Short mmCIF file of C-alpha atoms and ligand atoms in Angstrom, two decimals:
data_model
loop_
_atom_site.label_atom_id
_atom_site.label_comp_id
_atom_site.label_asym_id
_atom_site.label_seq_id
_atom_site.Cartn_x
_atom_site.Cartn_y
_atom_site.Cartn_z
CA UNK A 37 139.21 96.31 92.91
CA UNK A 38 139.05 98.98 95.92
CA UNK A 39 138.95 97.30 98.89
CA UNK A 40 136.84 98.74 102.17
CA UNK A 41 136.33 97.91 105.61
CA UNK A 42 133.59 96.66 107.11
CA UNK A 43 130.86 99.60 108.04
CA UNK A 44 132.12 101.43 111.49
CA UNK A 45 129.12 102.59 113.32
CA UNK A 46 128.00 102.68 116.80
CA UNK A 47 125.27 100.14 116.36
CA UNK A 48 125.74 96.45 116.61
CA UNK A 49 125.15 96.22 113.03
CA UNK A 50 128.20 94.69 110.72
CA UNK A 51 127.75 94.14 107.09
CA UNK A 52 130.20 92.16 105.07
CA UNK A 53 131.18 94.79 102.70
CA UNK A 54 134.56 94.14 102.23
CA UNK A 55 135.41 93.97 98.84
CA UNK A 56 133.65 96.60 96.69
CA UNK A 57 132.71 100.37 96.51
CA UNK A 58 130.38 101.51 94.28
CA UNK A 59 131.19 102.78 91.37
CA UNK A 60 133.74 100.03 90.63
CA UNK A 61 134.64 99.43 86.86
CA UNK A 62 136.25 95.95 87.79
CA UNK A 63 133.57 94.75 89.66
CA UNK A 64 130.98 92.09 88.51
CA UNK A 65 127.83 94.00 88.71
CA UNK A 66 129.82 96.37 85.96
CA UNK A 67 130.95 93.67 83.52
CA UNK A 68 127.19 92.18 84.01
CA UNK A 69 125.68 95.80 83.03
CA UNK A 70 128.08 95.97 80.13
CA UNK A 71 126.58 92.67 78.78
CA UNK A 72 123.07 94.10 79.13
CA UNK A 73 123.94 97.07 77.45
CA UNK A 74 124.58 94.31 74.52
CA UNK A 75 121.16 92.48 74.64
CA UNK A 76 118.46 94.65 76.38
CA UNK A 77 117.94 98.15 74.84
CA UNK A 78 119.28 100.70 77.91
CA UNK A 79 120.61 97.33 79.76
CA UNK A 80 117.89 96.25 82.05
CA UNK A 81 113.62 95.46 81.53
CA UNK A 82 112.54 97.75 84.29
CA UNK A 83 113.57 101.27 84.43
CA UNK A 84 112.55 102.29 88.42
CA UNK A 85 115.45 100.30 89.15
CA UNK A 86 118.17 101.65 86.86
CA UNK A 87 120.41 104.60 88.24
CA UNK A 88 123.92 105.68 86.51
CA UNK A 89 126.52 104.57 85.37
CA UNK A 90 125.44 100.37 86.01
CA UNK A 91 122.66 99.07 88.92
CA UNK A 92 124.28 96.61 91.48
CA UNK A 93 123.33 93.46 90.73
CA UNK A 94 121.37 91.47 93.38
CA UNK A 95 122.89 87.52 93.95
CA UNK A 96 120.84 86.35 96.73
CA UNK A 97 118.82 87.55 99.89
CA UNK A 98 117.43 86.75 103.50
CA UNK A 99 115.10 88.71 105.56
CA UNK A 100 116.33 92.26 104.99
CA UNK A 101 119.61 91.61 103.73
CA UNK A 102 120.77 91.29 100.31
CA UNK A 103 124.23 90.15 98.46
CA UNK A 104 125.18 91.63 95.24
CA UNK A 105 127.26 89.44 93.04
CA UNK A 106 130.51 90.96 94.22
CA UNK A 107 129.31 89.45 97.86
CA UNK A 108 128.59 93.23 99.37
CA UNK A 109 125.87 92.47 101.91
CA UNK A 110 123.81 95.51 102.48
CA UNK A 111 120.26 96.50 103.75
CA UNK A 112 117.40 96.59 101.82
CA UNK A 113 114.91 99.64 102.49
CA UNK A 114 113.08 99.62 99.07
CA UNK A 115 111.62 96.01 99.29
CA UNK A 116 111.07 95.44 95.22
CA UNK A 117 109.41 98.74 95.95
CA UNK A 118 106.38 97.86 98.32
CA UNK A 119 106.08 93.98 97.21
CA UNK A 120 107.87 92.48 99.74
CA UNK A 121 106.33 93.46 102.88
CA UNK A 122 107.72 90.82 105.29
CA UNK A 123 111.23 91.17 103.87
CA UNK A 124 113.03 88.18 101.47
CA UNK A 125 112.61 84.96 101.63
CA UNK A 126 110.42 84.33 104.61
CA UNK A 127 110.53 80.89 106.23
CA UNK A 128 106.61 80.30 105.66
CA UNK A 129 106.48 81.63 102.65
CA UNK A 130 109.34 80.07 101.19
CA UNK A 131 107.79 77.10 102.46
CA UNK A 132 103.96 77.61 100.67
CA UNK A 133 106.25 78.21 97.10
CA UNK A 134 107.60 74.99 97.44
CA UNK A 135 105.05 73.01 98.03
CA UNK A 136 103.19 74.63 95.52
CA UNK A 137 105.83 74.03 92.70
CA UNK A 138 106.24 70.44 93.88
CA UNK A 139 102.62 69.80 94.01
CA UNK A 140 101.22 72.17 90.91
CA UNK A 141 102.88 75.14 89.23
CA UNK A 142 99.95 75.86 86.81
CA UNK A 143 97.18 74.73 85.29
CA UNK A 144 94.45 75.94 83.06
CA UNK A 145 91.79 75.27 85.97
CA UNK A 146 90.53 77.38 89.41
CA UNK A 147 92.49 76.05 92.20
CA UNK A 148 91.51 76.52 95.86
CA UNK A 149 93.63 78.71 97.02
CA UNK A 150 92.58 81.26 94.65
CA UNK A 151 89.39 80.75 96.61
CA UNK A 152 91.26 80.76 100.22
CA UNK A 153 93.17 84.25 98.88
CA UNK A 154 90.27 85.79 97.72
CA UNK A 155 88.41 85.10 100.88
CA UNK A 156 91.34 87.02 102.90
CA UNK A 157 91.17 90.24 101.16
CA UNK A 158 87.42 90.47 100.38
CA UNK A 159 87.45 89.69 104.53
CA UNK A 160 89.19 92.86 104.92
CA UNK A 161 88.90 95.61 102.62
CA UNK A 162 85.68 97.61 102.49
CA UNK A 163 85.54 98.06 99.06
CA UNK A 164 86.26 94.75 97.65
CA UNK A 165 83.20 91.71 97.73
CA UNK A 166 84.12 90.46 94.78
CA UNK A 167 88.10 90.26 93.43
CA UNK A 168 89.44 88.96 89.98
CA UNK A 169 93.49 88.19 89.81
CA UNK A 170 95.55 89.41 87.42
CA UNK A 171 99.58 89.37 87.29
CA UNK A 172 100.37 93.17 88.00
CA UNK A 173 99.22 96.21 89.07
CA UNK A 174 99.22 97.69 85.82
CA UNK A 175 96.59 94.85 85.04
CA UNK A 176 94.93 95.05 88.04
CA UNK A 177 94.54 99.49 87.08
CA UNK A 178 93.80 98.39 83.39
CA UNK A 179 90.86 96.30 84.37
CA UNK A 180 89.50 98.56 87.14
CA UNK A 181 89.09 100.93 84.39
CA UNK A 182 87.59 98.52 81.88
CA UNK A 183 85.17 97.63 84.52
CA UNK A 184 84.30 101.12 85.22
CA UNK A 185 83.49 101.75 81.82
CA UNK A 186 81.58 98.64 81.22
CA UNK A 187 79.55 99.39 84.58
CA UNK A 188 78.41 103.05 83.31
CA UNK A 189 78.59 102.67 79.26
CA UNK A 190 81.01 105.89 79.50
CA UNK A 191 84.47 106.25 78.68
CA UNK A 192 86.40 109.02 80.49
CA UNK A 193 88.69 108.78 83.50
CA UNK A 194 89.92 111.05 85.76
CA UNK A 195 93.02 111.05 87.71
CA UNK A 196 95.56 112.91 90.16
CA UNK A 197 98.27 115.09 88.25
CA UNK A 198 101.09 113.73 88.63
CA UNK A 199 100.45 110.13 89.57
CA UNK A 200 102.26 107.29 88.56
CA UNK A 201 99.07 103.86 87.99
CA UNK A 202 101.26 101.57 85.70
CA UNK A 203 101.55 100.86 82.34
CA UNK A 204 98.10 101.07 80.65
CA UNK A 205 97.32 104.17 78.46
CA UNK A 206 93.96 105.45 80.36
CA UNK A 207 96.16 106.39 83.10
CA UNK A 208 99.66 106.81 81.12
CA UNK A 209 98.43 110.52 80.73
CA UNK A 210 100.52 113.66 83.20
CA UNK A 211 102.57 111.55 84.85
CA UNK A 212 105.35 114.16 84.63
CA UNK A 213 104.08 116.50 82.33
CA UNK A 214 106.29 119.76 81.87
CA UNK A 215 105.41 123.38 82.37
CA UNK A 216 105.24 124.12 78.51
CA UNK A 217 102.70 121.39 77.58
CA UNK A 218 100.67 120.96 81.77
CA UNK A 219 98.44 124.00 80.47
CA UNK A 220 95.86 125.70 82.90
CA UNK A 221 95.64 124.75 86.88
CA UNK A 222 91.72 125.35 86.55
CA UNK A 223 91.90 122.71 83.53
CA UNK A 224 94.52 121.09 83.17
CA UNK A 225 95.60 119.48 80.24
CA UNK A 226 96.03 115.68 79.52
CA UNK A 227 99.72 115.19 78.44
CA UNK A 228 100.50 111.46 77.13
CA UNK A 229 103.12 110.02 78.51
CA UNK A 230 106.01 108.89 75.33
CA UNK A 231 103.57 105.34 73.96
CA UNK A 232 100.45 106.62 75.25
CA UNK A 233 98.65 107.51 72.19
CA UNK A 234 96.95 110.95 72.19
CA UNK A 235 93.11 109.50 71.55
CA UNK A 236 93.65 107.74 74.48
CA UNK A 237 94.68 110.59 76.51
CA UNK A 238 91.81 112.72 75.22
CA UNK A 239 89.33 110.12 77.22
CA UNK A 240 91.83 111.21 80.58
CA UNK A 241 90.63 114.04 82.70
CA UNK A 242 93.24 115.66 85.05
CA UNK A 243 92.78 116.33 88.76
CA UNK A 244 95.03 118.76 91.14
CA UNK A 245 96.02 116.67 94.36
CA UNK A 246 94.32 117.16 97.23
CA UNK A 247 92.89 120.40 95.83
CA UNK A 248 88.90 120.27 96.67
CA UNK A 249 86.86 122.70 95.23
CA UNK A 250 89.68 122.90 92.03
CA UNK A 251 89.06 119.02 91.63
CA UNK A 252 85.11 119.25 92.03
CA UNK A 253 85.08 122.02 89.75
CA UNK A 254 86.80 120.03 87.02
CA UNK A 255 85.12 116.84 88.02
CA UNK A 256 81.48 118.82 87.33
CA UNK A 257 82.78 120.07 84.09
CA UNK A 258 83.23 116.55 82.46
CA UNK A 259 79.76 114.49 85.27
CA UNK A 260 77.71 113.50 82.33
CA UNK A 261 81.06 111.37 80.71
CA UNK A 262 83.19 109.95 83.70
CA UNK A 263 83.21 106.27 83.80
CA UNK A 264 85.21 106.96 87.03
CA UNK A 265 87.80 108.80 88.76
CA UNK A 266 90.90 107.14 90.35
CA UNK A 267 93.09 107.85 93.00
CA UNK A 268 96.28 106.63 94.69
CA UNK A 269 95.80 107.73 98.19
CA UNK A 270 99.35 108.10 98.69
CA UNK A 271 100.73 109.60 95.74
CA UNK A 272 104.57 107.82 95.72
CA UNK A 273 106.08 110.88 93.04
CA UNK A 274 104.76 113.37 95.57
CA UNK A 275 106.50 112.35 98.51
CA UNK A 276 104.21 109.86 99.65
CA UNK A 277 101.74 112.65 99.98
CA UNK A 278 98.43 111.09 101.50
CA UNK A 279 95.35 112.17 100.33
CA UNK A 280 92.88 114.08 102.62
CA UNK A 281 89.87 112.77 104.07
CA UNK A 282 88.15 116.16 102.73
CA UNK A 283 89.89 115.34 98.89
CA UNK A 284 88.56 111.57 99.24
CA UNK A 285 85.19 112.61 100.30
CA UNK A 286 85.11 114.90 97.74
CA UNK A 287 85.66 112.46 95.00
CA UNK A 288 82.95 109.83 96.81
CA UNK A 289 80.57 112.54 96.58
CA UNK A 290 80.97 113.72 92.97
CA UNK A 291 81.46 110.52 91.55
CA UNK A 292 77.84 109.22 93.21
CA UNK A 293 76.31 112.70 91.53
CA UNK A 294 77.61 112.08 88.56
CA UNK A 295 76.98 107.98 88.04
CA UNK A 296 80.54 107.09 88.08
CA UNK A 297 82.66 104.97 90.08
CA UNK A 298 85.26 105.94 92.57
CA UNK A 299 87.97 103.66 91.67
CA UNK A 300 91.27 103.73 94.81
CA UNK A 301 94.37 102.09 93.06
CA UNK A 302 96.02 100.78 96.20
CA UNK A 303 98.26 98.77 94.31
CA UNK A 304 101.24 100.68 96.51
CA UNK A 305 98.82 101.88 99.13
CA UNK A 306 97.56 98.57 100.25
CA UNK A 307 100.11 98.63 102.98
CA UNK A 308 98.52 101.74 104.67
CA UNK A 309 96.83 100.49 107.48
CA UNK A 310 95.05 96.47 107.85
CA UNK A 311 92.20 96.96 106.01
CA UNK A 312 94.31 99.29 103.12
CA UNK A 313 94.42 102.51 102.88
CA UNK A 314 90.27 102.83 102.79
CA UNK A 315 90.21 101.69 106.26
CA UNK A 316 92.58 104.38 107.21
CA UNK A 317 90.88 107.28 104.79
CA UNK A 318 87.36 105.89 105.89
CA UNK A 319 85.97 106.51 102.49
CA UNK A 320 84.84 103.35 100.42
CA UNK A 321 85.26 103.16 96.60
CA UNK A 322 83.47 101.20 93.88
CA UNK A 323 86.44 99.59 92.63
CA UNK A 324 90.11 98.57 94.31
CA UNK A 325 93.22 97.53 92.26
CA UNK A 326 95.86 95.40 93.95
CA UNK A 327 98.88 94.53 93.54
CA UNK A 328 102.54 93.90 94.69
CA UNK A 329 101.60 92.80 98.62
CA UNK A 330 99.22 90.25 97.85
CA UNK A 331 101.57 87.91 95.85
CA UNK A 332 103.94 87.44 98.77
CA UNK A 333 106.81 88.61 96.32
CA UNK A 334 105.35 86.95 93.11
CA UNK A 335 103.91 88.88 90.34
CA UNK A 336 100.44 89.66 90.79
CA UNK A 337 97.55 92.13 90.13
CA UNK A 338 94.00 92.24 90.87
CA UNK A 339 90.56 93.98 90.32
CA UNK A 340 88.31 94.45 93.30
CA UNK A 341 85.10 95.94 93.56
CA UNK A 342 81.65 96.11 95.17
CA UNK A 343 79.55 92.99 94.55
CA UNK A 344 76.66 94.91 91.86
CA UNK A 345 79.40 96.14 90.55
CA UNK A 346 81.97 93.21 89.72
CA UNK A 347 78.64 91.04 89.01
CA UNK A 348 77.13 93.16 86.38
CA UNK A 349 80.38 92.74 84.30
CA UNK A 350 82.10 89.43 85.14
CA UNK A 351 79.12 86.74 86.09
CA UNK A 352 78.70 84.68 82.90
CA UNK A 353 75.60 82.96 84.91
CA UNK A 354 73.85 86.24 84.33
CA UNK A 355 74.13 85.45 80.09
CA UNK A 356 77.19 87.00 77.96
CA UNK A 357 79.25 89.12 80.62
CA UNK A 358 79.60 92.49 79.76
CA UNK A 359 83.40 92.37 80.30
CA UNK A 360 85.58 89.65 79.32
CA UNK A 361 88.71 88.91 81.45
CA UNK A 362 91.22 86.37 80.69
CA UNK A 363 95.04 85.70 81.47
CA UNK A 364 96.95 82.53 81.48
CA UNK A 365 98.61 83.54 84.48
CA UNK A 366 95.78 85.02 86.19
CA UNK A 367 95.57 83.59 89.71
CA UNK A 368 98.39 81.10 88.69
CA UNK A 369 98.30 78.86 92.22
CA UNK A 370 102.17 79.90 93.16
CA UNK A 371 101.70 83.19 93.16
CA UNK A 372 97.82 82.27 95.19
CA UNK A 373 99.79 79.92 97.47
CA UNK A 374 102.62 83.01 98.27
CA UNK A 375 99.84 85.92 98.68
CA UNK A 376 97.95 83.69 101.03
CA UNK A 377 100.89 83.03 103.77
CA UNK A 378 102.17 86.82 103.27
CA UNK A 379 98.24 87.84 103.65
CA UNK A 380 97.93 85.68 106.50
CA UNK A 381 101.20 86.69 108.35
CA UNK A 382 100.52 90.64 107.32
CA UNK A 383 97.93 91.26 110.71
CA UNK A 384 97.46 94.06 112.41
CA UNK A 385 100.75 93.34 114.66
CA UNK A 386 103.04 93.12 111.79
CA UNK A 387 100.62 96.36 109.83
CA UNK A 388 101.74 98.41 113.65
CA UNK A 389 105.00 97.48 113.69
CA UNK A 390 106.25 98.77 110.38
CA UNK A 391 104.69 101.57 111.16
CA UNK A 392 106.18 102.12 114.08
CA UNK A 393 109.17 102.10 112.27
CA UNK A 394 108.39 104.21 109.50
CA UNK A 395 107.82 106.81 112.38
CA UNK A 396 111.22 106.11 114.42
CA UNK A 397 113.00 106.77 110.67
CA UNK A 398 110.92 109.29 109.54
CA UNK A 399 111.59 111.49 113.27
CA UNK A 400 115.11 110.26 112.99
CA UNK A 401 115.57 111.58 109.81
CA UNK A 402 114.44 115.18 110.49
CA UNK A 403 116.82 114.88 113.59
CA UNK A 404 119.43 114.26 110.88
CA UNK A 405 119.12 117.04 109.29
CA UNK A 406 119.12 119.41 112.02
CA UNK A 407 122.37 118.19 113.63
CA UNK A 408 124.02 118.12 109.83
CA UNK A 409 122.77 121.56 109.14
CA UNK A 410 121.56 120.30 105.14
CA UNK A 411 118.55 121.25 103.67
CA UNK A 412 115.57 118.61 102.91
CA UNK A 413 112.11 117.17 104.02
CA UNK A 414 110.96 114.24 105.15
CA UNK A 415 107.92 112.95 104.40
CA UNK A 416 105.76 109.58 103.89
CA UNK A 417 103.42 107.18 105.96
CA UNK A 418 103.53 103.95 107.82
CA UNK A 419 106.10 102.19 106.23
CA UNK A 420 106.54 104.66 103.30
CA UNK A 421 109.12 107.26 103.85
CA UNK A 422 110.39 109.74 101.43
CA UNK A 423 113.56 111.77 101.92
CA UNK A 424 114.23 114.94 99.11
CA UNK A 425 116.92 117.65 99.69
CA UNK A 426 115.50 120.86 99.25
CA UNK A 427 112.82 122.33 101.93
CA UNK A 428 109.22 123.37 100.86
CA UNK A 429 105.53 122.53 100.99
CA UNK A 430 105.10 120.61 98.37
CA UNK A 431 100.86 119.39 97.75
CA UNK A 432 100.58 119.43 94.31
CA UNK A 433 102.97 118.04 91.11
CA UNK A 434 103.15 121.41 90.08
CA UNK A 435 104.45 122.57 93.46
CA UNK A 436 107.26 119.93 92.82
CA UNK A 437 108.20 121.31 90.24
CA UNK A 438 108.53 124.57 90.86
CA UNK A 439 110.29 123.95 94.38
CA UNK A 440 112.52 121.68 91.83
CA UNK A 441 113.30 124.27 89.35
CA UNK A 442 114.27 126.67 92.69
CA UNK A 443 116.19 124.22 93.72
CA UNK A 444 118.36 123.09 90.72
CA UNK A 445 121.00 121.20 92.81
CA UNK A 446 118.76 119.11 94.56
CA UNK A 447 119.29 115.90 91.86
CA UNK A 448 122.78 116.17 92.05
CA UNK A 449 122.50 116.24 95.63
CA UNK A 450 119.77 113.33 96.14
CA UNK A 451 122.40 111.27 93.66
CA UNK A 452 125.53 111.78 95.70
CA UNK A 453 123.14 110.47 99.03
CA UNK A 454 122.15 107.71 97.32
CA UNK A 455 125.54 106.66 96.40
CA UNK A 456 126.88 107.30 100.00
CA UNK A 457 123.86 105.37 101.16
CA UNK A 458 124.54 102.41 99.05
CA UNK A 459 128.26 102.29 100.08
CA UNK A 460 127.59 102.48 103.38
CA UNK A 461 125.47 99.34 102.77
CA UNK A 462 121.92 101.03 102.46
CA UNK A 463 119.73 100.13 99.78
CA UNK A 464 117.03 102.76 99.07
CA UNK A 465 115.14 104.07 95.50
CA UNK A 466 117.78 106.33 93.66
CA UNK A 467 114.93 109.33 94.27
CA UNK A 468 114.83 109.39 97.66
CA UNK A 469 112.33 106.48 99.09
CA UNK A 470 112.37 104.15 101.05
CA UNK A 471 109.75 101.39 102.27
CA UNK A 472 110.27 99.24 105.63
CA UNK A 473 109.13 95.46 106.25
CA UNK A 474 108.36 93.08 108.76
CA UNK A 475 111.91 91.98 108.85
CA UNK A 476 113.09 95.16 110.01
CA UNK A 477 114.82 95.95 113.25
CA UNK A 478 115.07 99.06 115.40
CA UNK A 479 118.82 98.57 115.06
CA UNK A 480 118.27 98.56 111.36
CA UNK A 481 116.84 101.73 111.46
CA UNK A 482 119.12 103.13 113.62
CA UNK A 483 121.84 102.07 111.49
CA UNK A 484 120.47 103.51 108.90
CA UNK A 485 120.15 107.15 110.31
CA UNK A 486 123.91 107.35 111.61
CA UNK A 487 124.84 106.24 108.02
CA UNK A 488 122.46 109.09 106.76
CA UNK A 489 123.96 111.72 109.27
CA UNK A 490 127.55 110.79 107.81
CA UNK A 491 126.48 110.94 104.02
CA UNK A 492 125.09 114.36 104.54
CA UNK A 493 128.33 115.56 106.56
CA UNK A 494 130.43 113.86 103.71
CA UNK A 495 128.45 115.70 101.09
CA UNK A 496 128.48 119.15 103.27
C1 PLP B 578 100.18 103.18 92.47
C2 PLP B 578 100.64 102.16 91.47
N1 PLP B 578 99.75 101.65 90.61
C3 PLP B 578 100.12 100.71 89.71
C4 PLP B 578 101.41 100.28 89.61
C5 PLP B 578 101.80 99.26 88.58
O1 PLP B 578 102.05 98.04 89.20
P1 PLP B 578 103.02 96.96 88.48
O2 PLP B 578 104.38 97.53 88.50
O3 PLP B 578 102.87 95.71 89.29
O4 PLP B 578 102.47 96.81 87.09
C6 PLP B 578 102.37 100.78 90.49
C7 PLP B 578 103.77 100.33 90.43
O5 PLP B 578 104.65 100.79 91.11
C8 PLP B 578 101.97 101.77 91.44
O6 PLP B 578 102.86 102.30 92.29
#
């Protein structure tokens, strides 16, 4: 097994690193991945986190740091991808699952603090009154577009080009579609993702990002059908591209001509600004789905929406809801317990602070890359940071694309940072993300721009 040094660097930051560089055939996280390989079909349930040849296998964690099962302590700047917004294994929350599991893991009754967490959010998001749990955001989408189409009687969606909602087949449609099949940029077509059967995708109506009059044309084309339109107003496969205020209004007002519903998946987005990324956009939608944030690092979902809304599908005191919505796990008082304290503790101190330091990495960054000469972008916001190697405006998929097929190193490129990153004890999404958390430091960040400037210089 190779043995390294602890990281050099000029901040007080030391990482116990000493016994592993990645890619190691000998080490554990290599034997583990060749058991998987054995037993789950491509080695692992979740395929954001896979990167070649074997993923690093996570032991244990505290605050931001975390130990892979070779003992390599290194930084984590993903946070299970947006979930764990005050870091691992925080004191009071830690505390909340505990009692919980000693007290009652789950039951097939309400409990209060399904109550308590449900007061917190419809407290502070504009758009919610009235929330239902589920236990992911793919659930969370999936039901926001049931309700939608229960509301209105209709059955088509439309969404961004492009972006990424989960799971469920409404919104499994031109995720990455390529050139041959993406058809027209005045109409484009609906492309199922591989699963996503093609009726379904014929009720999905594609939308170019942040493109006004293109979207309202579209939009018009299809008023008398739409159940709703949805939107992730910060598009994570785009950069963390934001959506306008112009693009959101936009979709407010077509969606109120045409009897639909706006529906915001802020299942990622939540983390925007206090009151989600609707605060910050200052355009309200019908219907919200949650996610990731609100669990406090346990699995979790939910369905949010204005109150004549959520009540004309859910309230069985109103006869036979129009919607049913069931789940064993659905508000399951561990994950309640967890989302309340990580709620609670997420204020507008802790919402400024990360994004405080989303800005000192996101200005460091672009430093970096002057004084290493390389080419990239930087974009993101808040706590949401995205970091590609090739230069270009990108606003739409199809701009990523193309900027991608001028740029055809730019994979091999983002794969040899990532590697440098993660043996310099950074942990960030193979593809070039990274999202901050309470836990982090200045230092942290620091640390993680001299290690940045030195992968790029390494990689020339
Ligand atoms: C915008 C968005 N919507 C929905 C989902 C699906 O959430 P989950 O992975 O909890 O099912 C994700 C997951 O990353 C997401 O980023």
């Amino acid at each position: 097994m190779a043995t390294k040094p602890a990281a050099k660097s000029a901040s007080p930051i030391v990482l116990d690193r000493s016994n592993q560089h990645y890619p190691d055939l000998e080490s554990r996280s290599a034997g583990l991945f060749e058991r998987a390989v054995k037993v789950l079909p491509g080695g692992n349930s979740r395929m954001t986190v896979f990167h070649l040849p074997y993923p690093v296998y996570a032991a244990r964690a505290q605050g931001s740091r975390v130990w892979d099962v070779d003992g390599v302590e290194r930084i984590d700047f993903i946070n299970n991808l947006s979930s764990l917004v005050h870091g691992h294994n925080h004191p009071e929350i830690v505390k909340a699952i505990q009692a919980q599991a000693a007290t009652l893991a789950s039951m097939s009754m309400p409990t209060e603090k399904e109550v308590d967490l449900a007061e917190v959010i419809t407290g502070r998001v504009a758009g919610i009154d009235r929330i239902r749990f589920t236990n992911s955001g793919t659930e969370g989408v999936m039901m926001a577009i049931k309700t939608a189409r229960a509301f209105t009687g209709r059955d088509k969606i439309a969404k961004i080009e492009g972006a990424y909602h989960g799971g469920d087949d409404a919104v499994a449609v031109s995720v990455n579609p390529s050139p041959a099949l993406w058809g027209e940029a005045d109409a484009p077509a609906s492309v199922p993702v591989s699963g996503t059967g093609r009726g379904a995708a014929s009720d999905t109506i594609v939308l170019p990002m942040n493109q006004v009059e293109a979207a309202r044309a579209i939009i018009r084309r299809h008023a008398s059908e739409l159940a709703g339109v949805i939107l992730d107003p910060v598009v994570k496969n785009l950069g963390y591209k934001p959506a306008t205020k112009a693009f959101a209004q936009m979709l407010r007002e077509e969606c109120d001509a045409a009897g639909a519903l706006l529906i915001f998946d802020e299942v990622y987005s939540f983390r925007l600004g206090y009151h989600g990324a609707q605060g910050e956009l200052g355009v309200t939608p019908d219907l919200t789905a949650l996610g990731k944030l609100i669990g406090g690092g346990l699995p979790v979902g939910a369905t949010g929406g204005k109150a004549h809304v959520m009540e004309a599908v859910y309230d069985a005191r109103n006869g036979a809801p129009k919607l049913s919505h069931g789940g064993t796990f659905n508000a399951n008082p561990m994950t309640m317990a967890a989302g309340l304290v990580a709620m609670r503790l997420w204020d507008e101190e802790a919402v400024a602070h990360v994004a405080r330091l989303g800005d000192r990495l996101r200005n460091g960054l672009r430093e970096v890359l002057k004084i290493a000469d390389a080419p990239g972008r930087v974009g993101g916001v808040a706590s949401m940071i995205s970091f590609f190697h090739s230069e270009g405006v990108v606003e739409t998929y199809r701009d990523a694309v193309e900027l991608f097929k001028a740029n055809p190193g730019m994979h091999a490129r983002s794969d040899a940072f990532f590697k440098h990153m993660l043996n310099s004890g950074i942990i960030m999404a193979s593809h070039g993300f990274f999202v901050l958390s309470t836990a982090h430091t200045d230092d942290e960040i620091d640390f993680l721009l001299e290690q940045a400037l030195s992968a790029l210089r390494k990689m020339g």
